[in-house]
């Protein structure tokens, strides 16, 4: 029998160290936060840019779930079975969440200790994570070289023939109808509901499909089910890159904010807020914008963006100038009644 | 002593997955923000509910009828086959039955789309120059639902038809009845319990259809199940949603009661003998 050599000892020590490292990382990994977002191809980018580095740095695991659903949030709060530590929220849902006490107050000393975020992004129960727009998208190969320019053109089925696609919701569609009818963008609210539905009557026959999800918006255009329809601005650039004949119009788009919020009863609110802080890194923000043109208000972000990329962002000054600013307060208040009227209108 | 014990697992399952949610839905339906009758008031006053409810009933009825009309001859044919071949035909019916409803529904959208298989064929054949609209029409909803439910109709009918005493039809023929008369006066009445059982199943299943009308019909062809979804996800009014769920359940129970009254129970489950 040979004696234990120095090399063996070395191996042992290495093994021990590795084991110890495994143990400590396992202990740190004990906390895993569940982050609920919109899923899709974006989830992969988020994992690469934010979630993995965050786990490597803090030892806090991140589990991503989808989709964003205020109904699920309500169910989880009311049954006391909160699965999420952090969730994405739309503007009107955010107001609903605050009104119904479904959310936890943000501890800004964790998320933004140096107070660098603009006030619009720092709210009591949520942080603005991104901006996005609902805009018109159209098939560039279907109108003989002509391009629609406005909501009036969307309604003009003589000059731009072919089926349309709209969201199955009164939200924004009423605004779009009023814009098509000539109401100025800054005079939309409170909405003239009668006038909007009357205008919608004119286009109803030409709407071949009423979408409910982001994936459907572009599917309808690519399949030719519709030649013009509404989409979220970020859905189109990847299609253009693939060479698909689609483009968007910023004119008359609905500029909206989306939020991060910590649900009431979340199991790891502090860890969730640390993750929120990691989402404010401008360098990572620039990386994310390559995959998803939905910029937030991370300080220093816009200065770092390539000017070519900036042109396809909803908050580029040229794009802001032609859009209207979506009013979530109005919709939080009127959505149930108007949704019911919308559903009845669709049946008639 | 053993019998109740044997039923225990089923009763437990029933209690957990039916009674508990049902009680919860009753509670939500009668304890909303607007008081105990908020759900009922909404049902009575909503412009959407009455329309959608009526449309759902009409859809369930027409799908049931179409399935019976298409399924009956097919079932006759399969029941008339020798045992060895009947298995093959039944397998052909079961194969689509085992395929996911979502997959089958989505496939229809590929067939019926503007640039789908059907339009491409029609244009190629010169029947039409312009693509026709098939998606999001009553036709699309019916096609999807009938294709999904047809195996249910056939299987239920075959079950009853193979139990029949074929000698009775033969006797009628021997005694001089024409084939049509033998069918109409002997065969058809004997299969009535099967028709009623199939109709009951089809109607109840159609009432609760969700994914097929949503994908092939869109919001202009909403069923009650789709409207419940809209209430829960868009209007956040769970009181109304629960009230609708109760109406749907009551309609189902009423349909079952009606059929049991039409056909006594022993005939429903015990074949025709």
Coordinates of C-alpha atoms in Angstrom, one line a residue:
Chain A
X1 CA 0.0 0.0 0.0
X2 CA 1.3 3.4 -0.9
X3 CA 0.9 6.3 1.5
X4 CA -1.5 9.0 0.6
X5 CA 0.4 11.2 -1.7
X6 CA 0.4 14.9 -1.7
X7 CA -1.5 14.9 -5.0
X8 CA -4.2 12.8 -3.5
X9 CA -4.5 15.2 -0.7
X10 CA -4.8 18.0 -3.2
X11 CA -7.6 16.2 -4.9
X12 CA -9.3 15.6 -1.7
X13 CA -9.1 19.2 -0.7
X14 CA -10.4 20.2 -4.1
X15 CA -13.3 17.8 -3.8
X16 CA -14.0 19.1 -0.3
X17 CA -14.0 22.6 -1.6
X18 CA -16.3 21.8 -4.4
X19 CA -18.6 20.0 -2.0
X20 CA -18.6 23.0 0.3
X21 CA -19.3 25.3 -2.6
X22 CA -22.2 23.1 -3.7
X23 CA -23.6 23.1 -0.2
X24 CA -23.4 26.9 0.3
X25 CA -24.9 27.6 -3.1
X26 CA -27.6 25.1 -2.3
X27 CA -28.3 26.9 0.9
X28 CA -28.4 30.3 -0.8
X29 CA -30.6 28.9 -3.5
X30 CA -33.1 28.0 -0.8
X31 CA -34.8 31.3 -1.7
X32 CA -36.3 31.2 -5.1
X33 CA -38.6 34.0 -6.2
X34 CA -41.4 33.5 -8.7
X35 CA -41.6 36.3 -11.3
X36 CA -44.7 36.4 -13.4
X37 CA -44.4 38.0 -16.9
X38 CA -45.7 37.7 -20.4
X39 CA -43.7 34.7 -21.4
X40 CA -43.1 34.0 -25.1
X41 CA -39.7 34.5 -26.7
X42 CA -39.0 37.4 -24.4
X43 CA -38.7 35.0 -21.5
X44 CA -35.5 33.6 -22.9
X45 CA -33.9 37.0 -23.2
X46 CA -34.9 37.9 -19.7
X47 CA -33.4 34.7 -18.4
X48 CA -30.1 35.3 -20.1
X49 CA -29.8 39.1 -19.4
X50 CA -31.3 39.4 -15.9
X51 CA -32.3 36.2 -14.2
X52 CA -29.1 34.1 -14.5
X53 CA -26.7 36.9 -13.5
X54 CA -29.0 37.9 -10.6
X55 CA -28.9 34.3 -9.3
X56 CA -25.1 34.2 -9.7
X57 CA -24.7 37.4 -7.9
X58 CA -27.2 37.0 -5.0
X59 CA -27.8 33.3 -4.8
X60 CA -31.5 34.0 -5.1
X61 CA -33.2 31.7 -7.7
X62 CA -35.7 33.1 -10.2
X63 CA -38.6 31.1 -11.5
X64 CA -40.4 32.7 -14.4
X65 CA -44.1 32.1 -15.0
X66 CA -46.7 33.4 -17.4
X67 CA -49.1 34.9 -18.5
X68 CA -50.0 38.2 -16.9
X69 CA -53.5 37.9 -15.5
X70 CA -55.2 40.1 -13.0
X71 CA -57.9 37.4 -12.5
X72 CA -55.2 35.0 -11.3
X73 CA -53.8 37.7 -9.0
X74 CA -57.3 38.3 -7.5
X75 CA -57.7 34.5 -7.0
X76 CA -54.4 34.1 -5.3
X77 CA -54.9 37.1 -3.0
X78 CA -58.4 36.0 -2.1
X79 CA -57.5 32.4 -1.4
X80 CA -54.3 33.4 0.5
X81 CA -52.3 31.2 -1.8
X82 CA -49.8 33.6 -3.4
X83 CA -47.6 31.9 -5.9
X84 CA -45.9 35.0 -7.3
X85 CA -43.3 37.3 -5.7
X86 CA -43.4 39.8 -8.5
X87 CA -45.8 40.3 -11.4
X88 CA -46.1 42.4 -14.5
X89 CA -49.2 44.5 -14.6
X90 CA -51.0 46.6 -17.2
X91 CA -51.9 50.2 -16.4
X92 CA -55.7 49.7 -15.8
X93 CA -55.0 46.4 -13.9
X94 CA -52.5 48.4 -11.7
X95 CA -55.3 50.8 -10.6
X96 CA -57.6 47.9 -10.0
X97 CA -54.9 46.2 -7.9
X98 CA -54.4 49.3 -5.8
X99 CA -58.1 49.9 -5.4
X100 CA -58.7 46.3 -4.2
X101 CA -55.6 46.2 -2.0
X102 CA -54.0 43.3 -3.9
X103 CA -50.5 44.8 -3.8
X104 CA -47.6 45.4 -1.4
X105 CA -46.1 48.8 -1.0
X106 CA -42.7 49.1 -2.8
X107 CA -39.7 49.7 -0.5
X108 CA -37.9 52.2 -2.6
X109 CA -34.8 52.1 -0.3
X110 CA -34.2 48.7 -1.7
X111 CA -35.3 49.2 -5.3
X112 CA -33.9 52.7 -6.0
X113 CA -31.9 53.8 -3.0
X114 CA -30.2 56.7 -4.8
X115 CA -33.6 58.0 -6.0
X116 CA -32.5 58.1 -9.6
X117 CA -35.8 57.0 -11.2
X118 CA -38.1 59.7 -12.6
X119 CA -41.3 60.2 -10.4
X120 CA -43.5 58.7 -13.1
X121 CA -41.8 55.4 -12.7
X122 CA -41.8 55.4 -8.9
X123 CA -45.2 54.8 -7.6
X124 CA -46.4 53.6 -4.2
X125 CA -47.4 50.1 -5.3
X126 CA -45.4 49.7 -8.5
X127 CA -42.5 50.5 -10.7
X128 CA -42.8 51.3 -14.4
X129 CA -40.7 48.7 -16.1
X130 CA -41.5 49.3 -19.7
X131 CA -43.4 51.4 -22.2
X132 CA -45.2 49.9 -25.2
X133 CA -47.7 51.0 -27.8
X134 CA -50.7 49.4 -29.5
X135 CA -50.3 50.5 -33.1
X136 CA -51.5 49.7 -36.6
X137 CA -49.6 47.0 -38.5
X138 CA -50.2 46.3 -42.2
X139 CA -49.1 44.0 -44.9
X140 CA -46.8 46.1 -47.2
X141 CA -47.5 43.8 -50.2
X142 CA -51.3 44.2 -50.3
X143 CA -52.0 47.8 -51.2
X144 CA -50.0 48.1 -54.5
X145 CA -47.2 50.2 -52.9
X146 CA -49.5 52.5 -51.0
X147 CA -49.1 52.7 -47.3
X148 CA -51.9 53.5 -44.8
X149 CA -51.0 56.5 -42.6
X150 CA -53.7 56.9 -40.0
X151 CA -56.8 55.5 -38.3
X152 CA -58.9 57.1 -41.1
X153 CA -57.0 54.9 -43.6
X154 CA -57.7 51.9 -41.4
X155 CA -61.4 52.6 -41.7
X156 CA -61.1 53.4 -45.5
X157 CA -61.7 49.9 -47.0
X158 CA -62.1 51.4 -50.5
X159 CA -58.5 52.7 -50.7
X160 CA -57.1 49.9 -48.6
X161 CA -59.2 46.9 -49.2
X162 CA -58.9 43.7 -47.2
X163 CA -59.9 42.2 -43.9
X164 CA -58.9 43.9 -40.6
X165 CA -58.0 42.5 -37.2
X166 CA -58.8 44.3 -33.9
X167 CA -58.5 43.2 -30.3
X168 CA -61.5 41.7 -28.7
X169 CA -61.9 44.5 -26.2
X170 CA -63.3 48.0 -26.1
X171 CA -60.1 49.2 -24.5
X172 CA -58.3 51.4 -27.0
X173 CA -60.6 50.4 -29.8
X174 CA -63.0 53.1 -28.8
X175 CA -60.2 55.6 -28.8
X176 CA -59.1 54.4 -32.3
X177 CA -62.6 54.8 -33.6
X178 CA -62.8 58.3 -32.3
X179 CA -59.4 59.2 -33.8
X180 CA -60.6 57.8 -37.1
X181 CA -63.7 60.0 -36.8
X182 CA -61.5 63.1 -36.4
X183 CA -61.3 63.6 -32.6
X184 CA -58.0 65.2 -31.7
X185 CA -55.7 63.0 -29.7
X186 CA -55.6 65.3 -26.7
X187 CA -59.4 65.6 -26.6
X188 CA -60.2 61.8 -26.4
X189 CA -61.1 61.5 -22.7
X190 CA -63.7 61.2 -21.4
X191 CA -64.6 59.1 -24.4
X192 CA -67.7 59.8 -26.4
X193 CA -68.9 56.2 -26.2
X194 CA -71.9 56.7 -28.5
X195 CA -69.8 58.2 -31.3
X196 CA -67.2 55.6 -30.9
X197 CA -69.6 52.7 -31.3
X198 CA -71.3 54.4 -34.2
X199 CA -67.9 54.6 -35.9
X200 CA -67.1 51.0 -35.1
X201 CA -70.4 50.0 -36.7
X202 CA -68.8 51.1 -40.0
X203 CA -65.8 48.8 -39.8
X204 CA -67.4 45.8 -38.0
X205 CA -68.1 43.9 -41.3
X206 CA -64.5 44.2 -42.4
X207 CA -63.0 42.9 -39.2
X208 CA -62.3 39.3 -40.0
X209 CA -60.7 38.5 -36.6
X210 CA -60.8 39.8 -33.1
X211 CA -57.5 38.8 -31.4
X212 CA -57.0 38.1 -27.7
X213 CA -53.3 37.4 -27.4
X214 CA -50.0 38.9 -28.7
X215 CA -49.2 35.8 -30.6
X216 CA -52.4 36.0 -32.5
X217 CA -51.9 39.6 -33.6
X218 CA -49.0 38.7 -35.9
X219 CA -50.2 35.3 -36.8
X220 CA -53.3 36.9 -38.4
X221 CA -51.2 39.2 -40.5
X222 CA -48.6 36.6 -41.5
X223 CA -51.3 34.1 -42.4
X224 CA -53.1 36.7 -44.5
X225 CA -56.2 36.4 -42.3
X226 CA -56.0 40.2 -42.1
X227 CA -54.1 42.8 -44.1
X228 CA -54.3 45.4 -41.4
X229 CA -54.6 45.1 -37.7
X230 CA -53.6 46.3 -34.3
X231 CA -50.4 44.9 -32.7
X232 CA -48.0 45.7 -29.8
X233 CA -45.1 47.5 -31.3
X234 CA -42.5 44.9 -30.3
X235 CA -44.2 42.1 -32.2
X236 CA -43.3 43.5 -35.6
X237 CA -39.5 44.1 -35.7
X238 CA -38.7 40.4 -35.4
X239 CA -41.0 39.7 -38.4
X240 CA -39.3 42.4 -40.5
X241 CA -36.0 40.9 -39.7
X242 CA -37.3 37.6 -41.1
X243 CA -38.2 39.4 -44.2
X244 CA -42.0 39.3 -43.7
X245 CA -43.8 42.1 -45.6
X246 CA -45.2 43.9 -42.5
X247 CA -44.7 47.3 -41.0
X248 CA -46.2 49.5 -38.4
X249 CA -47.6 53.1 -38.2
X250 CA -46.9 55.1 -35.1
X251 CA -49.5 57.7 -35.9
X252 CA -52.5 57.2 -33.5
X253 CA -50.8 54.6 -31.5
X254 CA -51.7 54.1 -27.8
X255 CA -48.7 54.7 -25.6
X256 CA -48.9 52.7 -22.4
X257 CA -46.9 51.9 -19.3
X258 CA -46.5 48.5 -17.8
X259 CA -45.5 47.9 -14.2
X260 CA -43.8 45.5 -11.8
X261 CA -45.7 45.0 -8.6
X262 CA -45.3 42.8 -5.6
X263 CA -48.6 41.0 -4.7
X264 CA -50.0 41.2 -1.3
X265 CA -49.0 38.0 0.6
X266 CA -45.9 37.4 -1.6
X267 CA -43.5 35.1 0.2
X268 CA -40.3 36.9 -0.6
X269 CA -41.1 40.6 -1.1
X270 CA -37.5 41.8 -0.2
X271 CA -35.9 39.4 -2.6
X272 CA -38.4 40.4 -5.3
X273 CA -37.5 44.1 -4.8
X274 CA -33.8 43.3 -5.0
X275 CA -34.6 41.7 -8.4
X276 CA -36.5 44.8 -9.4
X277 CA -33.4 46.8 -8.6
X278 CA -31.3 44.6 -10.9
X279 CA -33.7 45.4 -13.7
X280 CA -32.6 49.0 -13.6
X281 CA -29.1 48.4 -14.9
X282 CA -28.8 50.5 -18.0
X283 CA -26.3 48.2 -19.8
X284 CA -28.5 45.2 -19.4
X285 CA -31.4 47.4 -20.5
X286 CA -29.7 48.2 -23.8
X287 CA -29.1 44.4 -24.3
X288 CA -32.8 43.7 -23.7
X289 CA -33.8 46.4 -26.2
X290 CA -32.1 44.5 -28.9
X291 CA -34.7 41.7 -28.4
X292 CA -37.6 43.7 -27.1
X293 CA -38.3 47.4 -28.0
X294 CA -40.1 48.2 -24.8
X295 CA -37.9 50.6 -22.9
X296 CA -38.4 51.5 -19.2
X297 CA -37.1 54.5 -17.3
X298 CA -33.8 53.0 -16.1
X299 CA -31.6 56.0 -15.5
X300 CA -29.0 56.4 -18.3
X301 CA -30.7 53.9 -20.6
X302 CA -31.8 56.1 -23.5
X303 CA -28.4 57.8 -23.7
X304 CA -26.8 54.4 -24.4
X305 CA -29.2 53.3 -27.1
X306 CA -28.1 53.2 -30.7
X307 CA -29.9 55.9 -32.7
X308 CA -31.1 53.5 -35.3
X309 CA -32.7 51.3 -32.6
X310 CA -34.1 54.4 -30.8
X311 CA -36.3 55.0 -33.8
X312 CA -38.4 51.9 -33.2
X313 CA -39.0 52.7 -29.5
X314 CA -42.4 53.9 -28.3
X315 CA -40.7 56.8 -26.4
X316 CA -38.7 58.1 -29.2
X317 CA -39.7 61.8 -29.4
X318 CA -40.9 61.5 -33.0
X319 CA -43.1 58.6 -32.0
X320 CA -44.4 60.1 -28.8
X321 CA -45.5 63.2 -30.8
X322 CA -47.9 61.3 -33.0
X323 CA -49.4 58.9 -30.4
X324 CA -52.0 59.5 -27.7
X325 CA -51.4 58.9 -24.1
X326 CA -53.6 56.0 -22.9
X327 CA -55.6 56.9 -19.8
X328 CA -55.7 53.9 -17.5
X329 CA -57.9 55.7 -14.8
X330 CA -60.7 56.1 -17.3
X331 CA -60.6 52.4 -18.2
X332 CA -60.2 51.2 -14.7
X333 CA -63.5 52.9 -13.9
X334 CA -65.5 52.1 -17.1
X335 CA -64.0 48.8 -18.3
X336 CA -66.6 46.4 -16.9
X337 CA -69.7 48.2 -18.3
X338 CA -68.0 49.0 -21.6
X339 CA -66.7 45.4 -22.0
X340 CA -70.3 44.2 -21.6
X341 CA -71.6 46.6 -24.1
X342 CA -68.7 45.6 -26.4
X343 CA -69.6 41.9 -26.1
X344 CA -73.3 42.7 -26.9
X345 CA -72.2 44.9 -29.8
X346 CA -70.2 42.1 -31.3
X347 CA -73.2 39.7 -31.2
X348 CA -75.5 42.1 -33.0
Chain B
X1 CA -70.4 -3.5 4.8
X2 CA -68.0 -3.6 1.9
X3 CA -70.2 -1.9 -0.6
X4 CA -70.1 1.6 1.0
X5 CA -66.4 1.3 1.4
X6 CA -66.0 0.5 -2.3
X7 CA -67.9 3.7 -3.2
X8 CA -65.8 5.8 -0.8
X9 CA -63.0 6.8 -3.2
X10 CA -65.5 7.9 -5.8
X11 CA -67.5 9.8 -3.2
X12 CA -64.4 11.5 -1.9
X13 CA -63.4 12.5 -5.4
X14 CA -66.9 13.8 -6.0
X15 CA -66.8 15.8 -2.7
X16 CA -63.5 17.4 -3.4
X17 CA -63.8 18.2 -7.1
X18 CA -67.5 18.8 -7.4
X19 CA -69.3 19.6 -4.1
X20 CA -66.6 21.9 -2.7
X21 CA -66.3 24.0 -5.9
X22 CA -70.0 24.0 -6.3
X23 CA -70.6 25.3 -2.8
X24 CA -67.9 28.0 -3.4
X25 CA -69.6 29.0 -6.7
X26 CA -73.0 29.3 -4.9
X27 CA -71.3 31.4 -2.2
X28 CA -69.7 33.8 -4.7
X29 CA -72.9 34.0 -6.7
X30 CA -75.0 35.1 -3.7
X31 CA -72.5 37.2 -1.8
X32 CA -71.2 39.7 -4.3
X33 CA -70.6 43.4 -3.7
X34 CA -74.1 44.2 -4.8
X35 CA -75.8 42.0 -2.3
X36 CA -77.3 38.5 -2.4
X37 CA -79.2 39.0 -5.6
X38 CA -76.5 40.9 -7.5
X39 CA -75.8 37.8 -9.7
X40 CA -79.4 37.1 -10.5
X41 CA -80.1 40.8 -11.2
X42 CA -77.2 40.9 -13.6
X43 CA -78.6 37.8 -15.4
X44 CA -82.0 39.5 -15.8
X45 CA -80.7 42.8 -16.9
X46 CA -77.6 42.1 -19.0
X47 CA -77.9 42.7 -22.7
X48 CA -75.3 40.0 -23.4
X49 CA -76.3 37.1 -21.2
X50 CA -79.7 36.5 -22.8
X51 CA -78.3 36.6 -26.3
X52 CA -75.4 34.4 -25.5
X53 CA -77.5 31.9 -23.6
X54 CA -80.0 31.6 -26.5
X55 CA -77.2 31.2 -29.0
X56 CA -75.5 28.5 -26.9
X57 CA -78.8 26.6 -26.7
X58 CA -79.3 26.9 -30.4
X59 CA -75.8 25.8 -31.1
X60 CA -76.0 22.8 -28.8
X61 CA -79.3 21.7 -30.4
X62 CA -78.0 22.0 -34.0
X63 CA -74.7 20.3 -33.2
X64 CA -76.6 17.5 -31.5
X65 CA -79.0 17.0 -34.4
X66 CA -76.2 17.1 -37.0
X67 CA -74.2 14.5 -35.0
X68 CA -77.2 12.2 -34.8
X69 CA -78.0 12.5 -38.5
X70 CA -74.4 11.8 -39.5
X71 CA -73.7 9.3 -36.7
X72 CA -76.8 7.1 -37.1
X73 CA -76.0 5.6 -40.5
X74 CA -72.4 5.2 -39.6
X75 CA -73.3 3.4 -36.4
X76 CA -75.8 1.2 -38.3
X77 CA -73.0 0.2 -40.6
X78 CA -70.5 -0.5 -37.9
X79 CA -73.1 -2.5 -35.8
X80 CA -73.9 -4.6 -38.9
X81 CA -70.3 -5.7 -39.4
X82 CA -69.1 -9.1 -38.2
X83 CA -67.3 -9.0 -34.8
X84 CA -63.8 -9.3 -36.4
X85 CA -64.2 -6.2 -38.6
X86 CA -66.2 -4.1 -36.2
X87 CA -63.1 -3.6 -34.1
X88 CA -61.3 -2.0 -37.0
X89 CA -64.1 0.4 -37.7
X90 CA -64.4 1.3 -34.1
X91 CA -60.7 2.0 -34.0
X92 CA -61.1 4.4 -36.9
X93 CA -63.8 6.2 -34.9
X94 CA -61.7 6.2 -31.7
X95 CA -58.5 7.5 -33.3
X96 CA -59.7 11.1 -33.8
X97 CA -61.6 10.8 -30.5
X98 CA -58.2 10.3 -28.7
X99 CA -56.6 13.2 -30.4
X100 CA -56.5 16.4 -28.3
X101 CA -59.5 18.7 -28.9
X102 CA -57.1 21.7 -29.1
X103 CA -55.1 20.1 -31.9
X104 CA -58.2 19.2 -33.8
X105 CA -59.6 22.6 -33.4
X106 CA -56.4 24.4 -34.4
X107 CA -56.1 22.2 -37.5
X108 CA -59.5 23.4 -38.6
X109 CA -58.2 26.9 -38.6
X110 CA -55.4 25.8 -41.0
X111 CA -58.0 24.3 -43.3
X112 CA -60.6 27.1 -43.1
X113 CA -58.3 30.1 -43.1
X114 CA -58.2 32.8 -45.8
X115 CA -55.0 31.2 -47.2
X116 CA -55.9 27.8 -45.9
X117 CA -56.4 24.4 -47.6
X118 CA -60.1 24.9 -48.4
X119 CA -59.7 28.3 -50.0
X120 CA -56.6 27.2 -52.0
X121 CA -58.5 24.2 -53.3
X122 CA -61.6 26.3 -54.3
X123 CA -59.4 28.8 -56.1
X124 CA -57.4 26.1 -57.8
X125 CA -60.7 24.4 -59.0
X126 CA -61.9 27.8 -60.3
X127 CA -65.0 27.7 -58.1
X128 CA -64.0 31.1 -56.7
X129 CA -61.5 33.9 -57.5
X130 CA -61.4 35.5 -54.1
X131 CA -60.7 33.7 -50.9
X132 CA -64.0 33.2 -49.0
X133 CA -64.4 33.8 -45.3
X134 CA -64.8 30.5 -43.4
X135 CA -63.1 31.2 -40.2
X136 CA -65.1 32.9 -37.4
X137 CA -68.4 31.9 -39.0
X138 CA -71.1 29.6 -37.6
X139 CA -70.0 27.1 -40.3
X140 CA -66.5 26.9 -38.7
X141 CA -67.9 26.4 -35.2
X142 CA -70.3 23.7 -36.4
X143 CA -67.6 21.9 -38.3
X144 CA -65.2 21.9 -35.4
X145 CA -67.8 20.8 -32.8
X146 CA -69.4 18.1 -35.0
X147 CA -66.0 16.6 -35.8
X148 CA -65.2 16.5 -32.1
X149 CA -68.5 15.1 -31.0
X150 CA -69.3 12.7 -33.8
X151 CA -67.4 9.8 -32.2
X152 CA -69.5 10.2 -29.1
X153 CA -72.6 9.8 -31.1
X154 CA -71.4 6.8 -33.1
X155 CA -70.0 5.0 -30.1
X156 CA -73.2 5.5 -28.0
X157 CA -75.3 4.3 -30.9
X158 CA -73.2 1.3 -31.8
X159 CA -73.3 0.2 -28.1
X160 CA -77.1 0.0 -28.3
X161 CA -77.3 -1.3 -31.9
X162 CA -75.1 -4.3 -31.2
X163 CA -77.3 -5.3 -28.3
X164 CA -80.4 -5.5 -30.5
X165 CA -82.0 -8.8 -31.4
X166 CA -81.4 -8.8 -35.2
X167 CA -83.9 -11.6 -35.5
X168 CA -86.8 -9.1 -35.1
X169 CA -85.8 -7.2 -38.2
X170 CA -85.5 -10.5 -40.1
X171 CA -88.9 -11.6 -38.8
X172 CA -90.5 -8.4 -40.1
X173 CA -88.9 -9.0 -43.5
X174 CA -90.0 -12.6 -43.6
X175 CA -93.5 -11.5 -42.8
X176 CA -93.5 -9.2 -45.8
X177 CA -92.3 -5.8 -44.6
X178 CA -90.3 -3.8 -47.1
X179 CA -86.7 -3.0 -45.9
X180 CA -87.8 0.6 -45.3
X181 CA -90.9 -0.5 -43.3
X182 CA -88.8 -3.0 -41.3
X183 CA -86.4 -0.2 -40.5
X184 CA -89.0 2.4 -39.6
X185 CA -91.3 0.2 -37.5
X186 CA -88.9 -2.3 -36.0
X187 CA -85.2 -1.2 -36.1
X188 CA -85.6 2.5 -35.4
X189 CA -87.9 2.1 -32.4
X190 CA -85.5 -0.4 -30.9
X191 CA -82.7 2.0 -31.2
X192 CA -84.6 4.9 -29.6
X193 CA -83.0 4.5 -26.2
X194 CA -79.6 4.8 -27.9
X195 CA -80.7 8.0 -29.8
X196 CA -82.0 9.5 -26.6
X197 CA -78.8 8.7 -24.7
X198 CA -76.6 10.0 -27.4
X199 CA -78.7 13.2 -27.7
X200 CA -78.4 13.7 -24.0
X201 CA -74.6 13.3 -24.0
X202 CA -74.1 15.4 -27.1
X203 CA -76.3 18.2 -25.9
X204 CA -74.7 18.4 -22.4
X205 CA -71.2 18.3 -23.9
X206 CA -72.1 21.0 -26.5
X207 CA -73.5 23.3 -23.8
X208 CA -70.1 23.6 -22.1
X209 CA -67.9 23.9 -25.2
X210 CA -65.3 26.5 -24.8
X211 CA -62.1 26.2 -26.8
X212 CA -63.7 25.4 -30.2
X213 CA -66.1 28.3 -30.4
X214 CA -63.3 30.6 -29.0
X215 CA -60.8 29.6 -31.7
X216 CA -63.1 29.0 -34.7
X217 CA -66.0 31.4 -33.9
X218 CA -64.3 34.3 -32.1
X219 CA -66.1 36.8 -29.9
X220 CA -69.0 37.1 -32.4
X221 CA -70.0 33.4 -31.6
X222 CA -69.5 33.4 -27.9
X223 CA -71.0 30.6 -25.9
X224 CA -71.8 30.7 -22.2
X225 CA -68.5 29.2 -21.3
X226 CA -66.7 32.0 -23.3
X227 CA -68.8 34.6 -21.6
X228 CA -67.9 33.2 -18.2
X229 CA -64.3 33.5 -19.2
X230 CA -64.8 37.1 -20.3
X231 CA -66.4 37.9 -17.0
X232 CA -63.6 36.4 -15.0
X233 CA -60.7 37.8 -17.0
X234 CA -62.0 41.1 -18.5
X235 CA -64.8 42.4 -16.3
X236 CA -63.5 41.0 -13.0
X237 CA -67.1 40.2 -12.0
X238 CA -67.0 36.8 -10.5
X239 CA -70.5 37.1 -9.1
X240 CA -71.9 37.3 -12.6
X241 CA -69.6 34.5 -13.7
X242 CA -70.7 32.3 -10.9
X243 CA -74.4 33.1 -11.6
X244 CA -73.9 32.0 -15.2
X245 CA -72.1 28.8 -14.1
X246 CA -75.2 28.0 -12.0
X247 CA -77.5 28.6 -14.9
X248 CA -75.4 26.4 -17.1
X249 CA -75.5 23.6 -14.5
X250 CA -79.3 24.0 -14.0
X251 CA -79.8 23.8 -17.8
X252 CA -77.7 20.6 -17.8
X253 CA -79.8 19.1 -15.0
X254 CA -83.0 20.1 -16.7
X255 CA -81.8 18.4 -19.9
X256 CA -81.0 15.2 -18.1
X257 CA -84.4 15.3 -16.2
X258 CA -86.3 15.8 -19.5
X259 CA -84.6 12.9 -21.1
X260 CA -85.1 10.6 -18.2
X261 CA -88.7 11.4 -18.3
X262 CA -88.8 10.7 -22.0
X263 CA -87.0 7.4 -21.7
X264 CA -87.2 5.3 -18.5
X265 CA -83.8 4.6 -16.9
X266 CA -83.6 0.9 -17.5
X267 CA -83.9 1.6 -21.2
X268 CA -81.2 4.2 -21.1
X269 CA -78.5 2.1 -19.6
X270 CA -79.7 -1.4 -20.0
X271 CA -80.0 -1.5 -23.8
X272 CA -83.3 -2.4 -25.5
X273 CA -84.1 -5.8 -24.1

